[in-house]
Short mmCIF file of C-alpha atoms in Angstrom, two decimals:
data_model
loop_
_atom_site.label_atom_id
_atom_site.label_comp_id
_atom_site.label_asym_id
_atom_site.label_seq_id
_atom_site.Cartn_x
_atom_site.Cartn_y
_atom_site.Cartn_z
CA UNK A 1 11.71 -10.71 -40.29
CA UNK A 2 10.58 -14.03 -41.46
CA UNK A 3 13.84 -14.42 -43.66
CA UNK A 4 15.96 -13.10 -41.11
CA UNK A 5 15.29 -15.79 -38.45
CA UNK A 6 15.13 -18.86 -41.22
CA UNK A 7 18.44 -18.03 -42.62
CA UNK A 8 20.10 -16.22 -39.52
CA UNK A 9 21.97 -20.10 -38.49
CA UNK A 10 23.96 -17.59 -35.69
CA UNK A 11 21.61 -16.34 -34.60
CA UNK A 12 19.38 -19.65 -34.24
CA UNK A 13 22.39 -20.96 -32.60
CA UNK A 14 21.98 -18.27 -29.89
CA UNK A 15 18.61 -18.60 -29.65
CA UNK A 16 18.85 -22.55 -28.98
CA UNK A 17 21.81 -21.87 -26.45
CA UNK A 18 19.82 -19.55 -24.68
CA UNK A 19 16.62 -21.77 -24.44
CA UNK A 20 19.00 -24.83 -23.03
CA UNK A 21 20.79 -22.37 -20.34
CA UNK A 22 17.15 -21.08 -19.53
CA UNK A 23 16.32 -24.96 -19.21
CA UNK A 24 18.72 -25.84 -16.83
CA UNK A 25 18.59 -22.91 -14.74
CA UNK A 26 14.50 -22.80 -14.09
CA UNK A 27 14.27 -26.13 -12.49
CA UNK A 28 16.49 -24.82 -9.13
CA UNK A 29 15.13 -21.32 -9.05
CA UNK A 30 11.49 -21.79 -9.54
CA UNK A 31 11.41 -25.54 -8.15
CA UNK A 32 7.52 -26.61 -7.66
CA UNK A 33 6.51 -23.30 -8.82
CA UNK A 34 3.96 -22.13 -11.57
CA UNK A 35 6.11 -19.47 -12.63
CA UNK A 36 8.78 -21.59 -13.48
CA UNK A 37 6.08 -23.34 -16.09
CA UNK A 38 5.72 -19.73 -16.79
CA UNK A 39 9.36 -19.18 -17.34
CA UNK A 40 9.76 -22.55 -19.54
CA UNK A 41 6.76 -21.32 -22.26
CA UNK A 42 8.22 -17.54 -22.24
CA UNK A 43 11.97 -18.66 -23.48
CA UNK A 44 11.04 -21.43 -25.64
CA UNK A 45 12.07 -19.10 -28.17
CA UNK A 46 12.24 -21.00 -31.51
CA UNK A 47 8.91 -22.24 -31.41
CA UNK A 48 7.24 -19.08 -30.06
CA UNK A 49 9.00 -16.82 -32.50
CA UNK A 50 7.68 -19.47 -35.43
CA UNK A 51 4.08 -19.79 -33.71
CA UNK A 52 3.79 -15.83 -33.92
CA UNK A 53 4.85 -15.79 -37.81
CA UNK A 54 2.41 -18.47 -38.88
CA UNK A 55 -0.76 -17.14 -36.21
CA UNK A 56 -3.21 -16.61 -38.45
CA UNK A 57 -4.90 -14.46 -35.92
CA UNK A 58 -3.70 -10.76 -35.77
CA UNK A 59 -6.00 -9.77 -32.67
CA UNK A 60 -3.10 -10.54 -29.75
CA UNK A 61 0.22 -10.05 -28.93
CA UNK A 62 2.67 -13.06 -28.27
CA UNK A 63 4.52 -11.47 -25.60
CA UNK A 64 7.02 -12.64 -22.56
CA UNK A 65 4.44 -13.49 -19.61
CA UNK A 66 0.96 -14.65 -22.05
CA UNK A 67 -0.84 -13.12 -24.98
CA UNK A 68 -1.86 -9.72 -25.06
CA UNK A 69 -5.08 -7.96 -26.82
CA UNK A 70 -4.03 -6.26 -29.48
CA UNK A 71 -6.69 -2.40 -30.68
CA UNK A 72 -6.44 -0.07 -33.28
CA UNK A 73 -7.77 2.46 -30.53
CA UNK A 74 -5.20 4.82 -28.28
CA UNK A 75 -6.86 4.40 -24.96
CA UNK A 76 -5.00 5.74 -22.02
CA UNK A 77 -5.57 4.10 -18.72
CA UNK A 78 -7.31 6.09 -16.70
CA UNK A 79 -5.37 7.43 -13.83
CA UNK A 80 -7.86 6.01 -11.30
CA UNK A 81 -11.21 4.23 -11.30
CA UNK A 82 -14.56 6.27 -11.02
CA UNK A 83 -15.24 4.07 -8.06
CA UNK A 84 -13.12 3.42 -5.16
CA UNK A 85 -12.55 -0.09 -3.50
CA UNK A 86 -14.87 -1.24 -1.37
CA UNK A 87 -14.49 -1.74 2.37
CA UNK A 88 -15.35 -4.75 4.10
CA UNK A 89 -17.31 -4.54 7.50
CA UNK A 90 -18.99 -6.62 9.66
CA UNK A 91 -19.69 -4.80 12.33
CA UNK A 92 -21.68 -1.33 12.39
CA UNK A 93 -20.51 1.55 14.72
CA UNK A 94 -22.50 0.52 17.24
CA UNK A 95 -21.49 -2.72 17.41
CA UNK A 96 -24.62 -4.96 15.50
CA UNK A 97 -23.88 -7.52 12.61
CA UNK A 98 -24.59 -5.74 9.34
CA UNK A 99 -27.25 -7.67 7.77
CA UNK A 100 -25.84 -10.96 4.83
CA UNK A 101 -22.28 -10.00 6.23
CA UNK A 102 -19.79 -13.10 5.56
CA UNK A 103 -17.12 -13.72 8.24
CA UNK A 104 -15.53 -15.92 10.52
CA UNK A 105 -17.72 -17.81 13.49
CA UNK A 106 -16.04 -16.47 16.41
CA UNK A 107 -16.43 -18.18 19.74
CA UNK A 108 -16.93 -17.11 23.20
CA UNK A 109 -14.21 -17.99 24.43
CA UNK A 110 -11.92 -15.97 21.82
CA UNK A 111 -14.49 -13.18 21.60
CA UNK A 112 -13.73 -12.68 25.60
CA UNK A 113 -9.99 -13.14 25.13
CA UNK A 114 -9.93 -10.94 22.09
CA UNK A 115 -10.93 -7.92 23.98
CA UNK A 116 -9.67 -8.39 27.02
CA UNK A 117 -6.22 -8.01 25.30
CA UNK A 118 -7.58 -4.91 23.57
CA UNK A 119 -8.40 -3.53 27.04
CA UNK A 120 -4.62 -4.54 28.36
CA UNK A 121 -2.50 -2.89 25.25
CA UNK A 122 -5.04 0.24 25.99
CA UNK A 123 -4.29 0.32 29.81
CA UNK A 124 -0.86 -0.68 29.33
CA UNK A 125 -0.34 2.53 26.24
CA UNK A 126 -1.70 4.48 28.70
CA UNK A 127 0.07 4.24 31.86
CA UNK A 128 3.78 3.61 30.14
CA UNK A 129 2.85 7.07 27.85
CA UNK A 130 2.19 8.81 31.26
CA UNK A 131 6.06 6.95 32.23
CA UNK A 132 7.63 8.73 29.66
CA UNK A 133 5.83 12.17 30.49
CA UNK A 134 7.21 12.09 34.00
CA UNK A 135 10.49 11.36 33.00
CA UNK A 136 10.47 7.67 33.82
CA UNK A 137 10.84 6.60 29.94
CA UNK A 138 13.12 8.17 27.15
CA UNK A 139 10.59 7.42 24.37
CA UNK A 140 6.93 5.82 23.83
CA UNK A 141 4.53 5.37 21.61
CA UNK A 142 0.80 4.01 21.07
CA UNK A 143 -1.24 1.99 19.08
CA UNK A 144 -4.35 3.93 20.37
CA UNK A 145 -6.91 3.43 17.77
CA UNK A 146 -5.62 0.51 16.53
CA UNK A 147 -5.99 -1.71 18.69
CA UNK A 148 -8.47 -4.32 16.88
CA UNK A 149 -5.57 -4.62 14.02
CA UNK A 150 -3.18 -5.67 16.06
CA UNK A 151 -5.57 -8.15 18.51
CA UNK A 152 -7.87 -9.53 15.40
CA UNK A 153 -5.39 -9.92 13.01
CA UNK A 154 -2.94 -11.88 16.05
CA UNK A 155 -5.55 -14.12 16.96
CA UNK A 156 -6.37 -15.50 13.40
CA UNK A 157 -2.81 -16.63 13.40
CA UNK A 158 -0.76 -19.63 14.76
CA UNK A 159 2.41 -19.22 16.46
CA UNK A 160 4.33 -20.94 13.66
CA UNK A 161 3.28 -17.71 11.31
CA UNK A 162 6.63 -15.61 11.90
CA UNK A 163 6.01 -11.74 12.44
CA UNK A 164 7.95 -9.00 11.15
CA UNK A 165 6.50 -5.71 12.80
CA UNK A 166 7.21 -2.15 12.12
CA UNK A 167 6.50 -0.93 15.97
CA UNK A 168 2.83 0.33 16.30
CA UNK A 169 2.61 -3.51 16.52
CA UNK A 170 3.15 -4.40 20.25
CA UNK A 171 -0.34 -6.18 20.79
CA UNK A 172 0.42 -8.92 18.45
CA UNK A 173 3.05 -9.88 20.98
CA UNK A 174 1.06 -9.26 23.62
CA UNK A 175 -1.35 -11.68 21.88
CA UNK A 176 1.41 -14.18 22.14
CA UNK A 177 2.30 -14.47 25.23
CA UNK A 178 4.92 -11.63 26.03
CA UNK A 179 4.43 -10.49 29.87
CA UNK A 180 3.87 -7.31 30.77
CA UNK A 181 7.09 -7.45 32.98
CA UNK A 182 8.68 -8.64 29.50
CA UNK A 183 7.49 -5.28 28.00
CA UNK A 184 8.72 -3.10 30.71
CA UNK A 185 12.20 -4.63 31.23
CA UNK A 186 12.79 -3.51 27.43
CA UNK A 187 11.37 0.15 27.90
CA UNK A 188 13.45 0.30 30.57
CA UNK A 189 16.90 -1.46 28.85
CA UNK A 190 17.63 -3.23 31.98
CA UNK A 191 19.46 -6.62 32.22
CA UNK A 192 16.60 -8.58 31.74
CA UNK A 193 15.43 -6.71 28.50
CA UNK A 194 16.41 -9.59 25.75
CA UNK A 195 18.20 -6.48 23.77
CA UNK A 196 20.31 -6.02 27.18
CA UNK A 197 19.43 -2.17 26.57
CA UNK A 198 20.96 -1.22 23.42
CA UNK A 199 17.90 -0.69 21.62
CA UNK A 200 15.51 2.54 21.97
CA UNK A 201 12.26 1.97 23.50
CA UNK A 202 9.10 -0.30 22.04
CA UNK A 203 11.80 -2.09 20.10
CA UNK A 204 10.65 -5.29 21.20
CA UNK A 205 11.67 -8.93 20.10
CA UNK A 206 11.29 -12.83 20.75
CA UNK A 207 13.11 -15.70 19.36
CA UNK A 208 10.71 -17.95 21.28
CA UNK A 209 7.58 -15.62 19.77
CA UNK A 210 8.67 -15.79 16.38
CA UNK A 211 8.41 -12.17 16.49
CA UNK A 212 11.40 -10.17 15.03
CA UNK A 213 12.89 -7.45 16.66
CA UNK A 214 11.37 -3.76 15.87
CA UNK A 215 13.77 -1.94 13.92
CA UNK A 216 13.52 1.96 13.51
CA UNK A 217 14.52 2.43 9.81
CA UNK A 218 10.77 2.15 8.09
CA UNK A 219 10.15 -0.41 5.13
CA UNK A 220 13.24 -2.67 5.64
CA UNK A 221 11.13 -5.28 6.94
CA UNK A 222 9.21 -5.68 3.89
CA UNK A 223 11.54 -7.34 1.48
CA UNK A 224 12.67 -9.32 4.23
CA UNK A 225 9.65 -10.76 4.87
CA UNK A 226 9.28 -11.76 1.52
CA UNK A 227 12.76 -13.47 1.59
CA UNK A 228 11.63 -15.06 5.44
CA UNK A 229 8.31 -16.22 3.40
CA UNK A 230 10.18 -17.80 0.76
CA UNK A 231 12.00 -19.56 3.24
CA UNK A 232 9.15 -21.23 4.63
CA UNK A 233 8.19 -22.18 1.33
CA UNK A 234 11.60 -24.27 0.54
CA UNK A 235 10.66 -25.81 3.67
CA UNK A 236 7.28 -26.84 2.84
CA UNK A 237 6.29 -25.27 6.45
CA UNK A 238 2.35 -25.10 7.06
CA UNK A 239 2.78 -21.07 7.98
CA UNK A 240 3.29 -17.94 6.45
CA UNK A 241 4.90 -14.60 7.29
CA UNK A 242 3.03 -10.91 8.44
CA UNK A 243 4.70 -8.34 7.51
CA UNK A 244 2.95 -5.14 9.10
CA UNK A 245 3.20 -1.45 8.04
CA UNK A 246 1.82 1.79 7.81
CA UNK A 247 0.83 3.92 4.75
CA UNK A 248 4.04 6.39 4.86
CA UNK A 249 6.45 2.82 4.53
CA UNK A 250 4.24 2.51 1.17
CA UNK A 251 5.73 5.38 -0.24
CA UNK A 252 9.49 3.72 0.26
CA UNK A 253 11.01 1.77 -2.62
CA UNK A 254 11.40 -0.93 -0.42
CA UNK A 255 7.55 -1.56 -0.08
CA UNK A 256 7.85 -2.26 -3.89
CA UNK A 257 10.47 -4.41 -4.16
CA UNK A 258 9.15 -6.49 -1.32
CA UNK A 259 6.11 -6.68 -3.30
CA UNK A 260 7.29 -7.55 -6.37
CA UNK A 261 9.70 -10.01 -5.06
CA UNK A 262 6.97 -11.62 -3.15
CA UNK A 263 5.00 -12.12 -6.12
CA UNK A 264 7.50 -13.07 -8.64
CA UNK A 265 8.30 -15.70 -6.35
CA UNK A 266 4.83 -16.83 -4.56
CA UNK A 267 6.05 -16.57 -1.32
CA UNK A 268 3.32 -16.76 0.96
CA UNK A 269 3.51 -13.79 3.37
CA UNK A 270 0.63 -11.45 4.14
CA UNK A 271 1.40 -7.61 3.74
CA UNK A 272 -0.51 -6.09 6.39
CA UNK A 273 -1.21 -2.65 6.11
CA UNK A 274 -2.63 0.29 8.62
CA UNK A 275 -3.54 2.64 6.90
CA UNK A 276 -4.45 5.11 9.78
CA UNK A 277 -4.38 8.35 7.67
CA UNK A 278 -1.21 9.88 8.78
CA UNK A 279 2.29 9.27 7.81
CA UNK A 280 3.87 11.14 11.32
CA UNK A 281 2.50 14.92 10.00
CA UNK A 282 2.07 13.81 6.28
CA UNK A 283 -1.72 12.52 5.61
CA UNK A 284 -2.31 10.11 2.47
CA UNK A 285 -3.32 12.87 0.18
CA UNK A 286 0.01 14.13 0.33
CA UNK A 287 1.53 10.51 0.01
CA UNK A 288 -0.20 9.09 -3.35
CA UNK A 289 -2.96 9.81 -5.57
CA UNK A 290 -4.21 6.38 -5.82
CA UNK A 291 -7.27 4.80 -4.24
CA UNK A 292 -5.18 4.08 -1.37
CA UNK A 293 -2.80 0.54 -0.64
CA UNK A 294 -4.93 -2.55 -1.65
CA UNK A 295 -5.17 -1.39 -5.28
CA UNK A 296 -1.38 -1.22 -5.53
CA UNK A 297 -1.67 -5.10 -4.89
CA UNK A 298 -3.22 -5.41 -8.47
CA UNK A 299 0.16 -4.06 -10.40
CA UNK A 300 2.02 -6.34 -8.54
CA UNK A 301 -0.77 -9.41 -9.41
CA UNK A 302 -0.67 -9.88 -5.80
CA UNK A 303 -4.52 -10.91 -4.09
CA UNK A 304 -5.73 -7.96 -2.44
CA UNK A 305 -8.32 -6.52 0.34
CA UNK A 306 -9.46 -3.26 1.64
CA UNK A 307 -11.21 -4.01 5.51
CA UNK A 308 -12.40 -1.83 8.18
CA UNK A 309 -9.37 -2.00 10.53
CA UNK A 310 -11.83 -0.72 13.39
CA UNK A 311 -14.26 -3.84 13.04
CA UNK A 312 -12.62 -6.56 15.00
CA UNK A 313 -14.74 -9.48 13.28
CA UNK A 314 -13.44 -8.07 9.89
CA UNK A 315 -9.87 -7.79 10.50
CA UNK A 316 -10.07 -11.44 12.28
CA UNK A 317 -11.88 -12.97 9.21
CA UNK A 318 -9.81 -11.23 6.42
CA UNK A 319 -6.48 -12.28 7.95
CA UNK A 320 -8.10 -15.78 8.27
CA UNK A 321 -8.49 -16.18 4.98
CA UNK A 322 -5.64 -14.53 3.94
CA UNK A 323 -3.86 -17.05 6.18
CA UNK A 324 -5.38 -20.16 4.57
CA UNK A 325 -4.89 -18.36 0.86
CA UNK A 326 -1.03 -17.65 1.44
CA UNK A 327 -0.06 -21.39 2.92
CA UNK A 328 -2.81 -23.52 0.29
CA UNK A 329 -1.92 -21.61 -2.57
CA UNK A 330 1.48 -20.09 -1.54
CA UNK A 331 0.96 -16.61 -2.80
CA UNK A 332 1.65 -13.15 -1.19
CA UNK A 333 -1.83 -11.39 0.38
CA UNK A 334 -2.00 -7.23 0.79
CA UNK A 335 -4.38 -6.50 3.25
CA UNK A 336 -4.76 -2.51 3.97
CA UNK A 337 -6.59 -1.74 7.17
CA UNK A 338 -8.76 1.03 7.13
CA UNK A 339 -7.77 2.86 10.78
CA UNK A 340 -6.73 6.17 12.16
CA UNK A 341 -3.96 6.87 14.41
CA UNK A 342 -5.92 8.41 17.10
CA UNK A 343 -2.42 9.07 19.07
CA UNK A 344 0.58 11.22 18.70
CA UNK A 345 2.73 9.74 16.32
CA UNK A 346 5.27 8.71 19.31
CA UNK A 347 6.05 10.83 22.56
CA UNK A 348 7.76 13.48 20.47
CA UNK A 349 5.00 14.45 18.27
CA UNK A 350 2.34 17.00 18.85
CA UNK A 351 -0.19 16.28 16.51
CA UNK A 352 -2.98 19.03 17.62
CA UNK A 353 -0.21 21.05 15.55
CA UNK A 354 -1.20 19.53 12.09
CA UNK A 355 -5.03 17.98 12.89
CA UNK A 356 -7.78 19.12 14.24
CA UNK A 357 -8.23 17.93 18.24
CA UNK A 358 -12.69 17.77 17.07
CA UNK A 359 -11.38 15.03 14.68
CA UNK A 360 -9.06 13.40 16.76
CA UNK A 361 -11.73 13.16 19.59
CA UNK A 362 -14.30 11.86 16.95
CA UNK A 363 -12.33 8.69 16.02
CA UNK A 364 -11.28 8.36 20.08
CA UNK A 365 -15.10 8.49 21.00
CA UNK A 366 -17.49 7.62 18.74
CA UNK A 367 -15.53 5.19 16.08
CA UNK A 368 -13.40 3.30 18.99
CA UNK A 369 -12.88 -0.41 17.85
CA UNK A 370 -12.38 -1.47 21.44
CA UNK A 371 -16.08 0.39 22.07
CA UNK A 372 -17.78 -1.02 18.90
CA UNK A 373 -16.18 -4.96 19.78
CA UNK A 374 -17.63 -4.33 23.05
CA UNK A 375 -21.08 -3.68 22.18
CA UNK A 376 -20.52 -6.90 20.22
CA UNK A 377 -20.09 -9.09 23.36
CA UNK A 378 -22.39 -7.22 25.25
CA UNK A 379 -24.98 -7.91 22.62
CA UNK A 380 -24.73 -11.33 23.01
CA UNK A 381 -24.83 -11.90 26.63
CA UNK A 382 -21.38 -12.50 26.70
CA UNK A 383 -20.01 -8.99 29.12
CA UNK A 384 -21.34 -6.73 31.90
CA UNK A 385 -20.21 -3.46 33.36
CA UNK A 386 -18.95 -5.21 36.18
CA UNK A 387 -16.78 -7.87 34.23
CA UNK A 388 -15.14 -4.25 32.47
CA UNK A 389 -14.22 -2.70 35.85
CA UNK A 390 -12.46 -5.62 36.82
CA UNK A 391 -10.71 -5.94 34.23
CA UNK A 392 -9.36 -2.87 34.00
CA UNK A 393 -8.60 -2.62 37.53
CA UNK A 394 -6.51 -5.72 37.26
CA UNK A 395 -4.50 -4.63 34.43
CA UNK A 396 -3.29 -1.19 35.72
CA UNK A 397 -2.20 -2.93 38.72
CA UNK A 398 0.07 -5.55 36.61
CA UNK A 399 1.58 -2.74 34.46
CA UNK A 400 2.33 -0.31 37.69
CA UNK A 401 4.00 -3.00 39.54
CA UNK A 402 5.50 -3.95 35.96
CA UNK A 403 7.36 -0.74 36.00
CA UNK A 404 8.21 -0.53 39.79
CA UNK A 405 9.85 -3.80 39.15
CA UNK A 406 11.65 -2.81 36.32
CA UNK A 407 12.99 0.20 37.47
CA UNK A 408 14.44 -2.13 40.65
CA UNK A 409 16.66 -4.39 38.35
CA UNK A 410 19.89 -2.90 37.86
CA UNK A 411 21.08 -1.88 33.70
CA UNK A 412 23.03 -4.13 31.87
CA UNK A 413 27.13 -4.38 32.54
CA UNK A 414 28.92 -2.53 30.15
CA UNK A 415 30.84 -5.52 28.57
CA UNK A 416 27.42 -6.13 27.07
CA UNK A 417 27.54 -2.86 24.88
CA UNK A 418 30.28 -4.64 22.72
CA UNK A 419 29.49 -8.12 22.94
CA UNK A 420 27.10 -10.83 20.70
CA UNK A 421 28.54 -9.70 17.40
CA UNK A 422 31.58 -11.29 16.76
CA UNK A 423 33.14 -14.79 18.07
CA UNK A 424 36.22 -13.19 18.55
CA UNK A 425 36.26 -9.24 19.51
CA UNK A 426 37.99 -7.34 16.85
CA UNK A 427 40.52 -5.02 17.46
CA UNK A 428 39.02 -2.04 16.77
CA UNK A 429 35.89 -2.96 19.27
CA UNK A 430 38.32 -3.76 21.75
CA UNK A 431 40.23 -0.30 21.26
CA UNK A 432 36.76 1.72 21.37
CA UNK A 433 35.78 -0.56 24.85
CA UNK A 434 39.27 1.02 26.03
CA UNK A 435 39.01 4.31 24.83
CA UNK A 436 35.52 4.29 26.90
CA UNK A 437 36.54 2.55 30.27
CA UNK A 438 39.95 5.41 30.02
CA UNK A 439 37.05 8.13 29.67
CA UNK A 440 35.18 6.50 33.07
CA UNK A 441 37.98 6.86 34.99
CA UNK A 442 38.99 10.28 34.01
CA UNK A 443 35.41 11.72 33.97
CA UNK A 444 33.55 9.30 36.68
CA UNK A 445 30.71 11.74 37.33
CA UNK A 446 29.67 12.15 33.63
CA UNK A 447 29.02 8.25 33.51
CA UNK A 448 25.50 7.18 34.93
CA UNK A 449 25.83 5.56 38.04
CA UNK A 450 23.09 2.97 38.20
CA UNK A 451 25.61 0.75 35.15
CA UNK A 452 27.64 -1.32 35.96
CA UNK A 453 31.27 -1.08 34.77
#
């Protein structure tokens, strides 16, 4: 080999060509990164091939991407680890600090505001899933038992952080300011919903929220996020992108390309995921055989944590520092939230057919994150019985007269059904809005009467 490459002058010559293209394309792609320094060592091929010929020492490996141990052993790696990752808590189940725990000071103020949003996107779940049962709604679905991911993880970030949802995700925009009104003029598709009706229910957006639109296809968010992320990062914004999921979207090849691409190119988004147990009917034994999300991080070299995605405080402090990790350092976070999805998957699920209702009513009850971050606040002075049936009071009364003034406003026109796509109508849009109006006027009953024409 060593004569081959001293007296091979073609094949130098490639070799040379190939390090000067590699030179002058690095500097654009991986501009102010550490992988392009990376990138700059791994094709400097001339002297790397000539370092490994004359290394005296035969214990590593000079491979593409740093040196590698070299053993005279076959060791398989073991399929998984004898322990599984850690959790981290900060709150017990009944709601005191667990002794040494590390997390973010939390003040009054946001402690109060924290779960009084929990309480609304409860009350709010509940009345607009009892909509749909009488007929009122098409589709719903809940974030019951989740509620602390979507508040506590919100709350530790700034409206600049964009947020790319997958739809169990509703309180994070509740969290930022979207009315209730707001979220009943989209169940509803009237002409104030900002979709002007053509999306399915809880497909919620806002431009002004920086909160993208729910889309129904799962795991398509994910490599977009790390493309939104990277972005940001040409900009030299102070924010990052949240990208949230469940554990079934982790079993799409999109969740590991958006990985991947996140890392190869230190984008700084936080992967965010809930990892409530149940993929619709399919639990996570079914899904993977690995020690569940965060560990997937590793093979990726992405930064990774496992919390307790029922314990407000830990959620609120993990995506904290996640936060300050992705902007500082500009790197991709995975965070996987320990939950369960104490609902129905969505308004056409029965899950009682697949789970047992005594577990089901175990996580509702006694392992509640709303419950546990109220003994919290209770604990310290800062909530009494009376201040929670106010509350609650208050909110049902928004969301009912929510819907009653929802269902008042009249649907969207239906010019609107072909419009904001093109500048300029194409012809074969214009022949289908034809071909529709022609069907109106010969079948004027089938057509709903409450749109306009």
């Amino acid at each position: 080999m060593e004569i081959l490459f001293s007296k091979s002058r073609s094949l130098n010559h490639f070799l040379m060509r190939s390090r000067k293209c590699w030179h002058n394309l690095i500097p654009r792609h991986f501009e102010s990164m550490k992988a392009g320094e990376q990138l700059n060592h791994v094709y400097n091929y001339k002297e790397d091939y000539h370092d490994d010929l004359n290394d005296e020492d035969q214990h590593t490996l000079n491979f593409p991407g740093g040196r590698v141990p070299i053993t005279s052993q076959m060791k398989f790696i073991l399929e998984s680890s004898e322990k599984r990752l850690p959790c981290y808590r900060v709150l017990d189940d009944d709601g005191y600090l667990i002794p040494g725990s590390i997390f973010e000071q939390v003040s009054k103020g946001l402690a109060l505001n924290m779960y009084s949003t929990m309480v609304a996107l409860q009350t709010m779940d509940n009345i607009f899933y009892e909509a749909q049962r009488q007929g009122r709604l098409s589709f719903y679905l809940t974030s019951t038992g989740e509620e602390a991911i979507n508040i506590a993880s919100a709350a530790a970030l700034t409206l600049d952080d964009i947020v790319l949802p997958q739809y169990r995700e509703p309180g994070v925009l509740l969290w930022r300011g979207f009315t209730l009104q707001e979220f009943a003029d989209q169940l509803f598709g009237n002409k104030a919903d900002y979709g002007k009706g053509r999306q399915m229910p809880i497909h919620y957006g806002s431009n002004k929220l920086n909160y993208f639109t729910v889309s129904s296809p799962l795991t398509t968010q994910l490599p977009q996020a790390a493309g939104v992320a990277y972005s940001l990062k040409m900009d030299k914004k102070e924010a990052c992108v949240v990208v949230y999921f469940g554990d079934g979207s982790t079993s799409e090849g999109d969740f590991h390309a958006g990985l991947n691409f996140a890392a190869v190119m230190e984008a700084p988004v936080i992967f965010l995921c809930r990892n409530n147990g149940w993929a619709i009917s399919t639990p996570v034994t079914e899904q993977f055989r690995s020690d569940g999300i965060a560990i997937k991080g590793q093979a990726y070299g992405i930064r990774s944590i496992r919390v307790d995605g029922n314990d407000a405080l830990a959620v609120y402090s993990a995506t904290r520092a996640a936060r300050q990790m992705a902007i500082k350092e500009q790197r991709p976070i995975l965070v996987e939230a320990m939950t369960y999805r104490v609902s129905h998957h969505s308004t056409s699920d029965d899950s009682t057919k697949y789970r047992c209702v005594k577990e089901i009513e175990q996580w509702r009850t006694e392992k509640s994150p709303i419950t546990r971050f109220k003994k919290w606040i209770q604990g310290n002075g800062w909530w009494a019985d009376q201040n929670e049936t106010e509350l609650r009071g208050n909110i049902r009364k928004q969301v009912l007269e929510a819907i009653q003034g929802a269902e008042k406003v009249e649907k969207p026109p239906l010019k609107d059904l072909f419009g904001d796509v093109y500048d300029k109508m194409p012809s074969n849009l214009q022949e289908q809005e034809r071909f529709i109006r022609d069907t109106i006027k010969r079948c004027p009953k089938e057509y709903p009467s409450d749109v306009p024409v």
